[in-house]
Structure formats: structure tokens, C-alpha cells
PDB file of C-alpha atoms in Angstrom:
ATOM      1  CA  UNK A 160    -169.844-158.273  84.353  1.00  0.00           C
ATOM      2  CA  UNK A 161    -168.302-156.308  81.975  1.00  0.00           C
ATOM      3  CA  UNK A 162    -169.468-156.115  77.959  1.00  0.00           C
ATOM      4  CA  UNK A 163    -167.848-157.754  75.513  1.00  0.00           C
ATOM      5  CA  UNK A 164    -166.124-155.656  72.546  1.00  0.00           C
ATOM      6  CA  UNK A 165    -166.971-156.759  69.246  1.00  0.00           C
ATOM      7  CA  UNK A 166    -164.651-155.993  66.924  1.00  0.00           C
ATOM      8  CA  UNK A 167    -166.149-155.760  63.330  1.00  0.00           C
ATOM      9  CA  UNK A 168    -164.655-156.949  60.132  1.00  0.00           C
ATOM     10  CA  UNK A 169    -163.370-154.517  58.293  1.00  0.00           C
ATOM     11  CA  UNK A 170    -166.099-153.917  54.644  1.00  0.00           C
ATOM     12  CA  UNK A 171    -164.840-154.901  50.717  1.00  0.00           C
ATOM     13  CA  UNK A 172    -165.230-151.326  50.327  1.00  0.00           C
ATOM     14  CA  UNK A 173    -163.287-150.421  53.405  1.00  0.00           C
ATOM     15  CA  UNK A 174    -160.222-152.874  52.020  1.00  0.00           C
ATOM     16  CA  UNK A 175    -160.638-151.040  48.659  1.00  0.00           C
ATOM     17  CA  UNK A 176    -160.754-147.531  49.389  1.00  0.00           C
ATOM     18  CA  UNK A 177    -156.796-148.888  50.694  1.00  0.00           C
ATOM     19  CA  UNK A 178    -155.604-148.672  47.279  1.00  0.00           C
ATOM     20  CA  UNK A 179    -154.718-145.237  45.399  1.00  0.00           C
ATOM     21  CA  UNK A 180    -155.841-145.082  41.946  1.00  0.00           C
ATOM     22  CA  UNK A 181    -152.729-144.826  41.235  1.00  0.00           C
ATOM     23  CA  UNK A 182    -151.801-148.325  42.573  1.00  0.00           C
ATOM     24  CA  UNK A 183    -154.783-149.933  40.489  1.00  0.00           C
ATOM     25  CA  UNK A 184    -153.660-148.461  37.621  1.00  0.00           C
ATOM     26  CA  UNK A 185    -150.144-149.800  38.419  1.00  0.00           C
ATOM     27  CA  UNK A 186    -150.988-153.532  39.039  1.00  0.00           C
ATOM     28  CA  UNK A 187    -153.170-153.392  35.977  1.00  0.00           C
ATOM     29  CA  UNK A 188    -150.360-152.357  34.037  1.00  0.00           C
ATOM     30  CA  UNK A 189    -148.420-154.985  35.435  1.00  0.00           C
ATOM     31  CA  UNK A 190    -150.693-157.618  34.828  1.00  0.00           C
ATOM     32  CA  UNK A 191    -151.303-156.815  31.363  1.00  0.00           C
ATOM     33  CA  UNK A 192    -147.391-156.481  30.996  1.00  0.00           C
ATOM     34  CA  UNK A 193    -147.286-159.982  32.160  1.00  0.00           C
ATOM     35  CA  UNK A 194    -149.232-161.418  30.200  1.00  0.00           C
ATOM     36  CA  UNK A 195    -148.367-160.234  26.832  1.00  0.00           C
ATOM     37  CA  UNK A 196    -144.800-161.699  27.946  1.00  0.00           C
ATOM     38  CA  UNK A 197    -146.622-165.403  27.961  1.00  0.00           C
ATOM     39  CA  UNK A 198    -148.818-164.866  25.320  1.00  0.00           C
ATOM     40  CA  UNK A 199    -145.084-163.536  23.649  1.00  0.00           C
ATOM     41  CA  UNK A 200    -143.455-166.132  24.862  1.00  0.00           C
ATOM     42  CA  UNK A 201    -145.855-169.299  24.141  1.00  0.00           C
ATOM     43  CA  UNK A 202    -148.350-168.544  21.977  1.00  0.00           C
ATOM     44  CA  UNK A 203    -148.350-165.233  19.651  1.00  0.00           C
ATOM     45  CA  UNK A 204    -146.018-162.877  18.452  1.00  0.00           C
ATOM     46  CA  UNK A 205    -146.231-159.578  15.586  1.00  0.00           C
ATOM     47  CA  UNK A 206    -143.792-158.587  13.807  1.00  0.00           C
ATOM     48  CA  UNK A 207    -143.204-156.464  11.509  1.00  0.00           C
ATOM     49  CA  UNK A 208    -142.323-157.175   7.898  1.00  0.00           C
ATOM     50  CA  UNK A 209    -139.155-156.394   6.813  1.00  0.00           C
ATOM     51  CA  UNK A 210    -138.925-156.071   3.492  1.00  0.00           C
ATOM     52  CA  UNK A 211    -140.503-156.843   0.052  1.00  0.00           C
ATOM     53  CA  UNK A 212    -138.664-159.822  -0.489  1.00  0.00           C
ATOM     54  CA  UNK A 213    -142.259-161.988   0.018  1.00  0.00           C
ATOM     55  CA  UNK A 214    -144.469-160.245  -2.203  1.00  0.00           C
ATOM     56  CA  UNK A 215    -147.247-160.319  -3.038  1.00  0.00           C
ATOM     57  CA  UNK A 216    -148.190-162.193   0.128  1.00  0.00           C
ATOM     58  CA  UNK A 217    -146.718-159.313   2.000  1.00  0.00           C
ATOM     59  CA  UNK A 218    -145.561-155.872   1.403  1.00  0.00           C
ATOM     60  CA  UNK A 219    -143.072-153.780   3.749  1.00  0.00           C
ATOM     61  CA  UNK A 220    -144.682-153.043   6.519  1.00  0.00           C
ATOM     62  CA  UNK A 221    -147.679-155.834   7.218  1.00  0.00           C
ATOM     63  CA  UNK A 222    -147.801-156.220  10.862  1.00  0.00           C
ATOM     64  CA  UNK A 223    -148.090-160.381  11.049  1.00  0.00           C
ATOM     65  CA  UNK A 224    -149.292-162.881  13.290  1.00  0.00           C
ATOM     66  CA  UNK A 225    -147.078-165.539  14.258  1.00  0.00           C
ATOM     67  CA  UNK A 226    -148.328-168.088  15.668  1.00  0.00           C
ATOM     68  CA  UNK A 227    -146.209-170.459  18.580  1.00  0.00           C
ATOM     69  CA  UNK A 228    -147.789-173.580  19.390  1.00  0.00           C
ATOM     70  CA  UNK A 229    -148.222-175.466  16.479  1.00  0.00           C
ATOM     71  CA  UNK A 230    -144.385-176.493  16.477  1.00  0.00           C
ATOM     72  CA  UNK A 231    -144.345-177.097  20.339  1.00  0.00           C
ATOM     73  CA  UNK A 232    -146.670-180.253  19.743  1.00  0.00           C
ATOM     74  CA  UNK A 233    -145.659-180.994  15.619  1.00  0.00           C
ATOM     75  CA  UNK A 234    -143.313-180.547  12.765  1.00  0.00           C
ATOM     76  CA  UNK A 235    -142.821-177.836  10.512  1.00  0.00           C
ATOM     77  CA  UNK A 236    -144.236-178.589   7.495  1.00  0.00           C
ATOM     78  CA  UNK A 237    -143.473-177.322   3.665  1.00  0.00           C
ATOM     79  CA  UNK A 238    -145.443-174.354   2.769  1.00  0.00           C
ATOM     80  CA  UNK A 239    -145.380-173.031   5.797  1.00  0.00           C
ATOM     81  CA  UNK A 240    -144.376-169.300   6.006  1.00  0.00           C
ATOM     82  CA  UNK A 241    -141.898-168.991   9.258  1.00  0.00           C
ATOM     83  CA  UNK A 242    -140.419-166.485  10.628  1.00  0.00           C
ATOM     84  CA  UNK A 243    -136.928-167.051  12.153  1.00  0.00           C
ATOM     85  CA  UNK A 244    -133.713-165.837  14.171  1.00  0.00           C
ATOM     86  CA  UNK A 245    -131.235-164.732  11.424  1.00  0.00           C
ATOM     87  CA  UNK A 246    -128.749-167.201  11.306  1.00  0.00           C
ATOM     88  CA  UNK A 247    -125.185-166.911  12.091  1.00  0.00           C
ATOM     89  CA  UNK A 248    -126.078-163.275  11.833  1.00  0.00           C
ATOM     90  CA  UNK A 249    -125.406-163.192   8.076  1.00  0.00           C
ATOM     91  CA  UNK A 250    -128.944-163.143   6.369  1.00  0.00           C
ATOM     92  CA  UNK A 251    -130.479-159.538   7.831  1.00  0.00           C
ATOM     93  CA  UNK A 252    -127.702-156.636   6.561  1.00  0.00           C
ATOM     94  CA  UNK A 253    -129.294-158.672   2.749  1.00  0.00           C
ATOM     95  CA  UNK A 254    -133.088-158.113   3.822  1.00  0.00           C
ATOM     96  CA  UNK A 255    -133.022-154.171   4.716  1.00  0.00           C
ATOM     97  CA  UNK A 256    -134.413-153.917   7.608  1.00  0.00           C
ATOM     98  CA  UNK A 257    -134.639-151.035   9.766  1.00  0.00           C
ATOM     99  CA  UNK A 258    -133.755-150.540  13.619  1.00  0.00           C
ATOM    100  CA  UNK A 259    -137.186-149.117  15.732  1.00  0.00           C
ATOM    101  CA  UNK A 260    -136.929-146.425  18.519  1.00  0.00           C
ATOM    102  CA  UNK A 261    -135.746-146.529  21.653  1.00  0.00           C
ATOM    103  CA  UNK A 262    -139.191-146.508  22.811  1.00  0.00           C
ATOM    104  CA  UNK A 263    -141.235-149.258  20.590  1.00  0.00           C
ATOM    105  CA  UNK A 264    -137.979-151.962  20.833  1.00  0.00           C
ATOM    106  CA  UNK A 265    -138.922-151.763  24.679  1.00  0.00           C
ATOM    107  CA  UNK A 266    -142.523-152.274  23.744  1.00  0.00           C
ATOM    108  CA  UNK A 267    -141.483-155.190  21.319  1.00  0.00           C
ATOM    109  CA  UNK A 268    -139.087-156.841  23.725  1.00  0.00           C
ATOM    110  CA  UNK A 269    -142.436-156.755  26.475  1.00  0.00           C
ATOM    111  CA  UNK A 270    -144.431-158.206  22.663  1.00  0.00           C
ATOM    112  CA  UNK A 271    -146.449-154.665  23.107  1.00  0.00           C
ATOM    113  CA  UNK A 272    -145.410-154.047  19.532  1.00  0.00           C
ATOM    114  CA  UNK A 273    -144.153-155.778  16.571  1.00  0.00           C
ATOM    115  CA  UNK A 274    -140.803-156.680  15.575  1.00  0.00           C
ATOM    116  CA  UNK A 275    -138.705-156.363  12.863  1.00  0.00           C
ATOM    117  CA  UNK A 276    -135.256-158.051  13.843  1.00  0.00           C
ATOM    118  CA  UNK A 277    -136.448-161.591  12.529  1.00  0.00           C
ATOM    119  CA  UNK A 278    -136.374-162.825   9.060  1.00  0.00           C
ATOM    120  CA  UNK A 279    -139.704-164.818   7.342  1.00  0.00           C
ATOM    121  CA  UNK A 280    -139.505-167.128   4.160  1.00  0.00           C
ATOM    122  CA  UNK A 281    -141.592-169.638   2.510  1.00  0.00           C
ATOM    123  CA  UNK A 282    -140.571-173.545   4.132  1.00  0.00           C
ATOM    124  CA  UNK A 283    -139.675-175.356   0.449  1.00  0.00           C
ATOM    125  CA  UNK A 284    -138.236-178.324   1.576  1.00  0.00           C
ATOM    126  CA  UNK A 285    -137.186-179.901   5.214  1.00  0.00           C
ATOM    127  CA  UNK A 286    -135.151-182.366   6.802  1.00  0.00           C
ATOM    128  CA  UNK A 287    -134.201-185.162   4.581  1.00  0.00           C
ATOM    129  CA  UNK A 288    -135.167-183.693   1.139  1.00  0.00           C
ATOM    130  CA  UNK A 289    -134.061-183.349  -2.205  1.00  0.00           C
ATOM    131  CA  UNK A 290    -134.490-179.645  -3.171  1.00  0.00           C
ATOM    132  CA  UNK A 291    -133.765-178.903  -6.880  1.00  0.00           C
ATOM    133  CA  UNK A 292    -133.518-176.256  -9.890  1.00  0.00           C
ATOM    134  CA  UNK A 293    -135.146-177.088 -11.937  1.00  0.00           C
ATOM    135  CA  UNK A 294    -136.712-179.812 -13.956  1.00  0.00           C
ATOM    136  CA  UNK A 295    -136.892-179.018 -18.004  1.00  0.00           C
ATOM    137  CA  UNK A 296    -140.550-177.212 -17.301  1.00  0.00           C
ATOM    138  CA  UNK A 297    -138.827-174.368 -15.603  1.00  0.00           C
ATOM    139  CA  UNK A 298    -139.679-175.929 -11.773  1.00  0.00           C
ATOM    140  CA  UNK A 299    -137.948-176.442  -8.295  1.00  0.00           C
ATOM    141  CA  UNK A 300    -138.623-180.148  -7.806  1.00  0.00           C
ATOM    142  CA  UNK A 301    -138.934-182.101  -3.969  1.00  0.00           C
ATOM    143  CA  UNK A 302    -137.986-185.498  -3.906  1.00  0.00           C
ATOM    144  CA  UNK A 303    -138.236-185.497  -8.400  1.00  0.00           C
ATOM    145  CA  UNK A 304    -142.244-183.830  -7.698  1.00  0.00           C
ATOM    146  CA  UNK A 305    -142.160-180.217  -9.223  1.00  0.00           C
ATOM    147  CA  UNK A 306    -144.091-177.835  -6.852  1.00  0.00           C
ATOM    148  CA  UNK A 307    -146.343-175.756  -9.086  1.00  0.00           C
ATOM    149  CA  UNK A 308    -145.932-172.105  -7.739  1.00  0.00           C
ATOM    150  CA  UNK A 309    -147.910-169.501 -10.277  1.00  0.00           C
ATOM    151  CA  UNK A 310    -150.486-168.899  -7.671  1.00  0.00           C
ATOM    152  CA  UNK A 311    -147.939-167.402  -4.565  1.00  0.00           C
ATOM    153  CA  UNK A 312    -145.087-166.325  -6.467  1.00  0.00           C
ATOM    154  CA  UNK A 313    -144.542-162.576  -7.854  1.00  0.00           C
ATOM    155  CA  UNK A 314    -146.081-162.651 -10.998  1.00  0.00           C
ATOM    156  CA  UNK A 315    -143.809-162.949 -13.937  1.00  0.00           C
ATOM    157  CA  UNK A 316    -141.294-164.063 -12.141  1.00  0.00           C
ATOM    158  CA  UNK A 317    -139.714-168.185 -12.280  1.00  0.00           C
ATOM    159  CA  UNK A 318    -139.697-170.070  -9.527  1.00  0.00           C
ATOM    160  CA  UNK A 319    -135.844-169.849  -9.474  1.00  0.00           C
ATOM    161  CA  UNK A 320    -132.930-168.525 -12.119  1.00  0.00           C
ATOM    162  CA  UNK A 321    -129.839-169.783  -9.584  1.00  0.00           C
ATOM    163  CA  UNK A 322    -130.091-173.284  -9.894  1.00  0.00           C
ATOM    164  CA  UNK A 323    -129.407-174.976  -6.893  1.00  0.00           C
ATOM    165  CA  UNK A 324    -128.920-179.159  -5.649  1.00  0.00           C
ATOM    166  CA  UNK A 325    -129.159-179.528  -1.951  1.00  0.00           C
ATOM    167  CA  UNK A 326    -129.729-182.572   0.113  1.00  0.00           C
ATOM    168  CA  UNK A 327    -131.959-180.931   3.112  1.00  0.00           C
ATOM    169  CA  UNK A 328    -129.689-181.983   6.318  1.00  0.00           C
ATOM    170  CA  UNK A 329    -131.778-183.529   9.075  1.00  0.00           C
ATOM    171  CA  UNK A 330    -133.151-180.795  12.266  1.00  0.00           C
ATOM    172  CA  UNK A 331    -132.965-177.924   9.463  1.00  0.00           C
ATOM    173  CA  UNK A 332    -134.639-176.089   6.133  1.00  0.00           C
ATOM    174  CA  UNK A 333    -134.199-175.158   2.382  1.00  0.00           C
ATOM    175  CA  UNK A 334    -136.818-170.961   2.456  1.00  0.00           C
ATOM    176  CA  UNK A 335    -137.073-169.170  -0.425  1.00  0.00           C
ATOM    177  CA  UNK A 336    -139.305-166.260  -0.078  1.00  0.00           C
ATOM    178  CA  UNK A 337    -142.492-165.878  -3.043  1.00  0.00           C
ATOM    179  CA  UNK A 338    -141.156-162.411  -4.939  1.00  0.00           C
ATOM    180  CA  UNK A 339    -138.414-164.998  -6.077  1.00  0.00           C
ATOM    181  CA  UNK A 340    -136.235-161.909  -8.197  1.00  0.00           C
ATOM    182  CA  UNK A 341    -136.004-160.205  -4.549  1.00  0.00           C
ATOM    183  CA  UNK A 342    -135.345-162.747  -1.901  1.00  0.00           C
ATOM    184  CA  UNK A 343    -131.762-163.495  -0.104  1.00  0.00           C
ATOM    185  CA  UNK A 344    -133.167-166.927   0.517  1.00  0.00           C
ATOM    186  CA  UNK A 345    -131.558-170.701   0.938  1.00  0.00           C
ATOM    187  CA  UNK A 346    -129.615-170.547  -2.194  1.00  0.00           C
ATOM    188  CA  UNK A 347    -127.854-166.968  -1.949  1.00  0.00           C
ATOM    189  CA  UNK A 348    -125.877-168.342   1.560  1.00  0.00           C
ATOM    190  CA  UNK A 349    -125.282-171.772   0.305  1.00  0.00           C
ATOM    191  CA  UNK A 350    -121.836-171.442   1.760  1.00  0.00           C
ATOM    192  CA  UNK A 351    -122.614-171.192   4.785  1.00  0.00           C
ATOM    193  CA  UNK A 352    -122.213-174.063   7.364  1.00  0.00           C
ATOM    194  CA  UNK A 353    -126.273-176.454   6.510  1.00  0.00           C
ATOM    195  CA  UNK A 354    -125.834-174.916   2.633  1.00  0.00           C
ATOM    196  CA  UNK A 355    -127.538-172.270   3.102  1.00  0.00           C
ATOM    197  CA  UNK A 356    -130.339-174.351   5.437  1.00  0.00           C
ATOM    198  CA  UNK A 357    -131.918-172.475   8.483  1.00  0.00           C
ATOM    199  CA  UNK A 358    -132.201-175.066  11.920  1.00  0.00           C
ATOM    200  CA  UNK A 359    -135.252-176.156  12.708  1.00  0.00           C
ATOM    201  CA  UNK A 360    -134.484-174.421  16.091  1.00  0.00           C
ATOM    202  CA  UNK A 361    -134.143-171.019  15.216  1.00  0.00           C
ATOM    203  CA  UNK A 362    -137.668-170.793  13.901  1.00  0.00           C
ATOM    204  CA  UNK A 363    -140.783-168.602  15.586  1.00  0.00           C
ATOM    205  CA  UNK A 364    -142.864-170.062  14.650  1.00  0.00           C
ATOM    206  CA  UNK A 365    -145.808-169.845  11.822  1.00  0.00           C
ATOM    207  CA  UNK A 366    -147.012-167.041  10.439  1.00  0.00           C
ATOM    208  CA  UNK A 367    -151.299-167.345  10.979  1.00  0.00           C
ATOM    209  CA  UNK A 368    -152.393-164.033   9.967  1.00  0.00           C
ATOM    210  CA  UNK A 369    -151.790-160.148   8.247  1.00  0.00           C
ATOM    211  CA  UNK A 370    -153.483-157.665  11.001  1.00  0.00           C
ATOM    212  CA  UNK A 371    -152.483-155.021  10.123  1.00  0.00           C
ATOM    213  CA  UNK A 372    -153.474-153.039   7.861  1.00  0.00           C
ATOM    214  CA  UNK A 373    -156.956-153.894   8.632  1.00  0.00           C
ATOM    215  CA  UNK A 374    -157.577-153.787   4.348  1.00  0.00           C
ATOM    216  CA  UNK A 375    -154.924-156.644   4.376  1.00  0.00           C
ATOM    217  CA  UNK A 376    -156.017-158.377   7.737  1.00  0.00           C
ATOM    218  CA  UNK A 377    -156.226-162.119   6.013  1.00  0.00           C
ATOM    219  CA  UNK A 378    -155.932-165.670   7.520  1.00  0.00           C
ATOM    220  CA  UNK A 379    -153.108-167.758   5.638  1.00  0.00           C
ATOM    221  CA  UNK A 380    -153.588-171.116   4.164  1.00  0.00           C
ATOM    222  CA  UNK A 381    -150.860-173.606   3.034  1.00  0.00           C
ATOM    223  CA  UNK A 382    -151.130-173.791  -1.139  1.00  0.00           C
ATOM    224  CA  UNK A 383    -152.399-176.473  -2.378  1.00  0.00           C
ATOM    225  CA  UNK A 384    -148.887-177.374  -4.152  1.00  0.00           C
ATOM    226  CA  UNK A 385    -147.582-179.238  -1.453  1.00  0.00           C
ATOM    227  CA  UNK A 386    -150.506-181.146   0.036  1.00  0.00           C
ATOM    228  CA  UNK A 387    -149.721-183.546  -3.889  1.00  0.00           C
ATOM    229  CA  UNK A 388    -149.929-186.958  -2.623  1.00  0.00           C
ATOM    230  CA  UNK A 389    -147.196-187.815  -4.570  1.00  0.00           C
ATOM    231  CA  UNK A 390    -145.002-185.067  -2.011  1.00  0.00           C
ATOM    232  CA  UNK A 391    -146.954-186.616   1.028  1.00  0.00           C
ATOM    233  CA  UNK A 392    -145.706-189.983  -0.159  1.00  0.00           C
ATOM    234  CA  UNK A 393    -142.270-188.694  -0.354  1.00  0.00           C
ATOM    235  CA  UNK A 394    -140.782-188.674   2.824  1.00  0.00           C
TER     236      UNK A 394
END
């Protein structure tokens, strides 16, 4: 009687030894890139602040984190600070953006480095709102309700030195920078389709926090003036 030959199963350690060290590193890099791309596409993305138009909230080259989930399931709200694509390719030339070097540009496309090829502004009016500058006290009004903006616009600035009177079309936003004297926002693009408003579809997401430099890191909150009962009831 001939004894059969028993083949022992490969041990887990033996299987692991089949991977070279560089293969394991390559796998980890691929996984990291895949996770970063998924996060950038569906959850969060980092951006540079390209200009001084949102002082004092942001300063030039602040790194801000934009979250996308809230707008996947809800609406853009007045008072939100949003990042959006350049409407019609006409806004960025006035914002003083800079071009990233090649390697950071590649990393930015993967979500591994902040980008600065978008704009960041505060939403003042949403679709259907009547936004006007200004009332007899020099305040911007939304649906006849005056905004109290001293808490967030740059110190000493008027709400707007340029008058406007716009009904925001459905699916669009009226946006302004907090540094009102130095922001090429909706006021300066009224000759474009939508009378200076930004399509909601161009919004990447809501700014959630400043993450760099560390001494400026903090979460953002919607100013209380946009929570006025009269304004909430005006829609």
C-alpha cells in the first residue's frame, strides 16, 4: 500500500513573503490616492484662498476645507461661504489667482494638495430673493429685510458703495466678498447672463473650516443676521 502525499497549505507568512517591499508600498500609495480621490469627489476638498476679497474672514493663502455632503442633500443657505467654479470663465481674471507648479498641480487633481482655481464668496441671496442696495440707513436688504453686517465685513467698509437692485433667478445665487471695497463679486458682473448671479450647479461646496496656518484654524459659522425671523419668513 502506497502512502499518499499530503500537501500542506501555504502559511499566511509564506504568502506575505511573496510581496516585495516595494509592491506593498505601491499598493499603499494606490489605496491612498483612491481614498483621496473619493473624498475629494464626494466629501471634502481643500483650497487656497486666492485673494483678499474675503478679509477679514480669510487672508491670502489660507487653506480652507470645503465640505460637499450638505449640498448633496440640502439647499444652499444665505450666509454660507461657498467655493464655486468661475461662471462663464469671466471672474477669475479679476481675482489675482496664481498658477500652481506642475507637481502640486498633479497632486491637487488627486485631492492631495489645495487648489486655487475657484472663487470663494458669501451667499447674500438665493433663488427668488430680491436683493437691493441700499436702504436709507445704507444697509443691504433681502426681501425688504435689512442685513446687519458689521460683524463680518471688513472694518470700516460700507455694505456696498455700488447700488444694485436684483431679483435672483431660480437656481442661482447673489454672492459678495466680505472685503466689500476689494471684491469683484456679483455686483461687478451684472452684464453677464443671470445679472451677476452664480448658478447653484457651479457651487463645489460650503467652506467648513480654515485648516492652515494652525494659528488661524477654526470652524466657520453662519452670521446671526441671516437667521432673522423676518428673513426666514420671507421665502
